[in-house]
Amino acid sequence: MPNQTVRVRFAPSPTGYFHLGSARTALYDFLVARHYNGRFIVRIEDTDRTRYQPDAIPDLLEGLRWLGLWWDEGPEVGGDYGPYYQSDRLPFYQEYAEKLVREGKAYRCYCSPERLEALRAEQRAAGLPPGYDRHCRYLTQQEIAHYEAQGIRPVIRLAIPTEGVTEFDDFLRGHIVVENSLLDDFVLLKSDGFPTYHLAHVVDDRLMEISHVLRGDEWLPSAPRHVLLYRAFGWEMPIHVHLPVILDPSGKGKLSKRKKVLPDGREQFTYIHDFRRAGYLPEAMVNFLALVGWSYDGQTEFFSRDQLIRCFTLEGISKSPSALSYEKLEYMNAAYIRNLGVNDLTGRLLWVFTQQGFQADFDTVFRLTPLIRERIKTLNEAIQWVDFVFTDDFTYDPALLIQKGMDIPMTATMLRAALEALEPLEAFDEPAIEAALREMGARLGVKTGTFLGTLRVACTGKQVAPPLFGTLSVIGKQRVLSRLRRALSALGGLAQ
RNA sequence: GCCCCCAUCGUCUAGUGGCCUAGGACACAGCCCUUUCAAGGCUGCGACAGGGAUUCGAAUUCCCUUGGGGGCACCA
């Protein structure tokens, strides 16, 4: 390590929105940095101008902030190792690439994309591994002059050893050895003057004094190239940790970036902002994500962010890829919702209701919160549970009023009985409602479930709703009475 | 095609040679509680991919097979 301080960077490329897989990497970066009392750095790797997507960056930063992964250095906060956008660091890459050319460790390549394409096609056809044939590695001065005269803008390639092996250590996977003959002279600097990932990240990790590199497993095969690059520069390599990929819930293949629609009609999200909009809690997301590829003791699974910082170690990261379990996420989100204080949950629910265009006020939601807290897996589900509180304009099939074993006359009797029981109530609170209704139910001689079932449909329009007594109290006496009358007349309509 | 990585219940995992008749969690099933639905409690179902080798003893070490994943760009 170049120094004693742990410095970890999250280095996303703004080619798409903030993805679940990136979020996991960012979380681990964050946790490593915080656990070892180091620095968490965000660096934007925007060296691909063709795939660049401007709104990816705000999406990313918002996502990080939402998850509570605050960074010490990077966009918007600056730092001593800036700039933190690679597009602002072009001179560095050019300088270092030139240095290697001067030292004979890299060379200019004038091959056209067409030639390279044809070469690859040939190699594939011949069953050979595709790779650059080093055509320009041994050019004479005349040939170079000839190409230059044509005005061709060259790329710069690293001249790698054609024999021997390259070896390195991955923190999780141990010692890895690769034949150099399998590697090719890869591009460091593109013809537009922008660096490739290989050059840019090596230079930046060095200049920013990064101590640990956490990145996806898909980088493992190109790690030897990076080793060779570090060696060409004469630099020591940071500790590398190649994280297991996150698999699709089916366990087949990488988590796709496209939204998938599950058989039950729900969407399978992959972007962080989708989870946010769907009413997932950031603390649940963090907890869940931490466990995708990491475990503490195999027993404990609820961790606050601070506990994660305390417990997280690189040793706990697993080597094998893991399939995403949306059920587990929902379970965990529900658990976090249940553990929220009523005030806290109320605030979050109020936001959701308001967002969805409901005329909700804190007081009403506050009374609703305990009634639905144990029933919702996401904040947004609250809407389906209690929408009838905020509007009288809902419809239902009057046939639902008639409970199992009941008929129209009996149902009408129950509705009238409820009116009779509730009308005289002074305080329309839960205990009063419960007492009145239970007494009336007993007097009618019907089962409580049957009686309340009819009232539930009448007052909420649903067969499944939060506990009735509390719900009625929130709806309010006058509205309850009018809903009961409305049910009665709907029942009358059924009779004809 | 070539290269790399991985391999315990359906899924996420604990396990680092004897404590394992393999532990926990999600999901699933049953029961209890109960005004519906949840939540909660209890119980159940359920795995060391296969074959060799090392060892007194292997889920744990080594090899092979198989399976899965990833990579082979002037993309990251």
Coordinates of C-alpha atoms in Angstrom, one line a residue, chain A residues 50-283:
Chain A
T50 CA -20.7 7.8 -27.0
R51 CA -22.6 6.1 -24.1
Y52 CA -22.6 9.2 -21.9
Q53 CA -25.9 10.0 -20.3
P54 CA -26.0 13.3 -18.5
D55 CA -28.9 12.6 -16.2
A56 CA -27.2 9.5 -14.9
I57 CA -25.0 11.6 -12.6
P58 CA -27.7 13.3 -10.6
D59 CA -29.6 10.0 -10.4
L60 CA -26.4 8.4 -9.0
L61 CA -25.6 11.1 -6.5
E62 CA -29.2 11.3 -5.3
G63 CA -29.3 7.5 -4.9
L64 CA -26.1 7.5 -2.9
R65 CA -27.5 10.3 -0.6
W66 CA -30.8 8.5 -0.2
L67 CA -29.0 5.4 0.9
G68 CA -27.0 7.5 3.3
L69 CA -23.7 6.8 1.7
W70 CA -22.1 10.1 2.1
W71 CA -18.7 10.7 0.6
D72 CA -15.6 12.6 1.8
E73 CA -14.3 13.5 -1.6
G74 CA -15.9 13.7 -5.0
P75 CA -18.6 15.6 -6.9
E76 CA -20.1 18.5 -5.1
V77 CA -17.8 18.2 -2.1
G78 CA -14.4 18.5 -3.8
G79 CA -11.3 17.3 -2.1
D80 CA -7.5 17.4 -2.3
Y81 CA -7.2 14.8 -5.0
G82 CA -9.5 16.3 -7.6
P83 CA -10.8 16.8 -10.1
Y84 CA -13.2 13.9 -9.5
Y85 CA -14.6 13.7 -13.0
Q86 CA -12.3 11.9 -15.4
S87 CA -13.2 14.1 -18.3
D88 CA -11.5 16.9 -16.3
R89 CA -8.4 14.9 -15.9
L90 CA -7.5 14.3 -19.5
P91 CA -4.0 15.9 -19.3
F92 CA -3.0 13.4 -16.7
Y93 CA -3.8 10.4 -18.8
Q94 CA -2.1 11.9 -21.9
E95 CA 1.0 12.7 -19.9
Y96 CA 1.3 9.2 -18.5
A97 CA 0.6 7.5 -21.8
E98 CA 3.2 9.7 -23.4
K99 CA 5.6 8.8 -20.7
L100 CA 5.2 5.1 -21.5
V101 CA 5.7 5.7 -25.2
R102 CA 8.9 7.6 -24.5
E103 CA 10.1 4.7 -22.4
G104 CA 9.3 2.2 -25.1
K105 CA 6.6 0.6 -22.9
A106 CA 3.8 1.7 -25.1
Y107 CA 3.4 2.6 -28.8
R108 CA 1.2 4.3 -31.2
C109 CA -1.1 2.2 -33.3
Y110 CA -2.5 3.5 -36.6
C111 CA -4.6 0.5 -37.4
S112 CA -8.1 1.4 -38.6
P113 CA -11.2 0.1 -36.9
E114 CA -12.0 -1.7 -40.1
R115 CA -8.7 -3.6 -40.1
L116 CA -9.2 -4.5 -36.4
E117 CA -12.7 -5.7 -37.1
A118 CA -11.5 -7.8 -40.0
L119 CA -8.7 -9.2 -37.9
R120 CA -11.1 -10.3 -35.2
A121 CA -13.4 -11.9 -37.7
E122 CA -10.4 -13.9 -39.1
Q123 CA -9.3 -14.9 -35.7
R124 CA -12.7 -16.1 -34.7
A125 CA -13.1 -18.0 -37.9
A126 CA -9.8 -19.7 -37.3
G127 CA -10.9 -20.5 -33.8
L128 CA -8.2 -18.3 -32.3
P129 CA -8.6 -16.0 -29.3
P130 CA -9.4 -12.6 -30.7
G131 CA -6.7 -10.0 -29.9
Y132 CA -4.6 -7.3 -31.5
D133 CA -1.8 -8.7 -33.6
R134 CA 0.7 -6.1 -32.6
H135 CA 0.9 -4.9 -36.2
C136 CA 2.1 -1.4 -35.2
R137 CA 4.4 -2.5 -32.4
Y138 CA 7.4 -2.8 -34.5
L139 CA 6.9 -0.1 -37.1
T140 CA 9.9 1.6 -38.7
Q141 CA 10.5 5.3 -38.5
Q142 CA 9.5 5.6 -42.2
E143 CA 6.3 3.7 -41.7
I144 CA 5.4 5.9 -38.7
A145 CA 6.2 9.0 -40.8
H146 CA 4.0 7.6 -43.6
Y147 CA 1.0 7.1 -41.3
E148 CA 1.5 10.5 -39.6
A149 CA 1.6 12.1 -43.0
Q150 CA -1.8 10.6 -43.8
G151 CA -3.1 12.4 -40.8
I152 CA -4.2 9.3 -39.0
R153 CA -4.9 9.9 -35.3
P154 CA -3.3 7.0 -33.5
V155 CA -4.2 5.2 -30.3
I156 CA -1.6 4.3 -27.8
R157 CA -1.3 0.7 -26.8
L158 CA 0.7 -1.0 -24.0
A159 CA 3.4 -3.2 -25.2
I160 CA 3.0 -6.3 -23.0
P161 CA 5.4 -9.2 -22.6
T162 CA 4.7 -11.8 -25.2
E163 CA 6.0 -14.6 -23.0
G164 CA 5.8 -15.6 -19.4
V165 CA 3.0 -15.2 -16.9
T166 CA 1.5 -12.4 -15.0
E167 CA 0.4 -13.0 -11.4
F168 CA -1.3 -11.1 -8.7
D169 CA -3.3 -11.6 -5.6
D170 CA -7.0 -11.0 -5.2
F171 CA -8.1 -10.5 -1.6
L172 CA -10.9 -13.0 -1.9
R173 CA -9.6 -15.4 -4.6
G174 CA -6.0 -15.6 -3.7
H175 CA -3.2 -16.0 -6.1
I176 CA -4.1 -15.8 -9.8
V177 CA -1.7 -16.6 -12.6
V178 CA -2.4 -15.9 -16.3
E179 CA -0.3 -16.6 -19.4
N180 CA 0.9 -13.5 -21.1
S181 CA 0.3 -15.1 -24.5
L182 CA -3.4 -14.9 -23.8
L183 CA -3.2 -11.1 -23.3
D184 CA -2.9 -8.6 -26.1
D185 CA -1.6 -5.0 -26.5
F186 CA -4.6 -3.2 -25.2
V187 CA -5.5 0.4 -25.9
L188 CA -4.5 3.0 -23.2
L189 CA -5.5 6.2 -25.0
K190 CA -8.1 6.3 -27.6
S191 CA -7.7 8.3 -30.8
D192 CA -10.0 11.1 -29.5
G193 CA -7.5 11.7 -26.7
F194 CA -9.7 10.1 -24.0
P195 CA -8.2 7.3 -22.0
T196 CA -9.7 3.8 -21.7
Y197 CA -10.9 2.5 -18.4
H198 CA -7.7 0.6 -18.0
L199 CA -5.4 3.6 -18.2
A200 CA -7.7 6.0 -16.5
H201 CA -8.5 4.0 -13.4
V202 CA -4.9 2.9 -12.8
V203 CA -3.6 6.5 -13.1
D204 CA -6.4 7.9 -10.9
D205 CA -6.2 5.2 -8.3
R206 CA -2.5 6.0 -8.0
L207 CA -2.9 9.7 -8.0
M208 CA -5.8 9.5 -5.5
E209 CA -3.8 7.1 -3.3
I210 CA -6.5 4.5 -3.4
S211 CA -5.7 1.6 -1.0
H212 CA -8.5 -0.9 -1.9
V213 CA -10.2 -1.5 -5.1
L214 CA -13.6 -3.2 -4.9
R215 CA -15.2 -3.9 -8.2
G216 CA -17.3 -6.5 -10.0
D217 CA -16.2 -9.9 -10.8
E218 CA -16.4 -9.1 -14.5
W219 CA -13.1 -7.2 -14.1
L220 CA -11.2 -10.2 -13.0
P221 CA -10.1 -11.3 -16.5
S222 CA -8.7 -7.9 -17.3
A223 CA -6.9 -7.6 -13.9
P224 CA -3.7 -9.0 -15.4
R225 CA -3.6 -6.1 -17.8
H226 CA -3.8 -3.7 -14.9
V227 CA -1.0 -5.5 -13.2
L228 CA 1.1 -5.0 -16.2
L229 CA 0.2 -1.4 -16.4
Y230 CA 1.1 -0.8 -12.8
R231 CA 4.4 -2.6 -13.4
A232 CA 5.1 -0.5 -16.5
F233 CA 4.7 2.6 -14.4
G234 CA 6.7 1.1 -11.5
W235 CA 3.8 1.5 -9.1
E236 CA 2.6 -0.7 -6.4
M237 CA -0.9 -2.1 -6.8
P238 CA -3.7 -1.4 -4.4
I239 CA -5.4 -4.4 -2.7
H240 CA -7.9 -5.8 -5.2
V241 CA -11.2 -7.3 -4.2
H242 CA -13.3 -8.7 -7.0
L243 CA -16.9 -8.9 -5.7
P244 CA -19.2 -11.7 -6.7
V245 CA -21.8 -10.7 -9.3
I246 CA -25.5 -10.4 -8.4
L247 CA -27.6 -12.8 -10.3
D248 CA -31.1 -12.5 -11.5
P249 CA -33.6 -14.0 -9.0
S250 CA -33.9 -17.0 -11.2
G251 CA -30.2 -17.6 -10.6
K252 CA -29.7 -17.7 -14.3
G253 CA -27.5 -14.9 -15.6
K254 CA -26.6 -11.4 -14.5
L255 CA -29.3 -9.2 -13.1
S256 CA -30.7 -7.6 -16.2
K257 CA -31.0 -3.9 -16.5
R258 CA -34.3 -4.0 -18.1
K259 CA -37.4 -4.0 -15.9
K260 CA -38.9 -7.4 -15.8
V261 CA -42.6 -8.0 -15.2
L262 CA -43.2 -10.9 -12.7
P263 CA -45.9 -13.4 -13.3
D264 CA -48.1 -11.7 -10.6
G265 CA -47.9 -8.5 -12.6
R266 CA -45.5 -6.6 -10.4
E267 CA -42.3 -5.1 -11.7
Q268 CA -38.9 -6.4 -10.8
F269 CA -36.9 -3.3 -10.2
T270 CA -33.2 -2.9 -10.7
Y271 CA -32.7 0.9 -10.5
I272 CA -32.4 2.4 -7.0
H273 CA -34.8 5.2 -7.9
D274 CA -37.5 2.6 -8.7
F275 CA -37.2 1.1 -5.2
R276 CA -37.4 4.5 -3.7
R277 CA -40.5 5.4 -5.7
A278 CA -42.1 2.1 -4.8
G279 CA -41.8 2.9 -1.1
Y280 CA -38.8 1.0 0.0
L281 CA -36.9 2.3 3.0
P282 CA -33.3 3.3 2.4
E283 CA -32.3 1.7 5.7

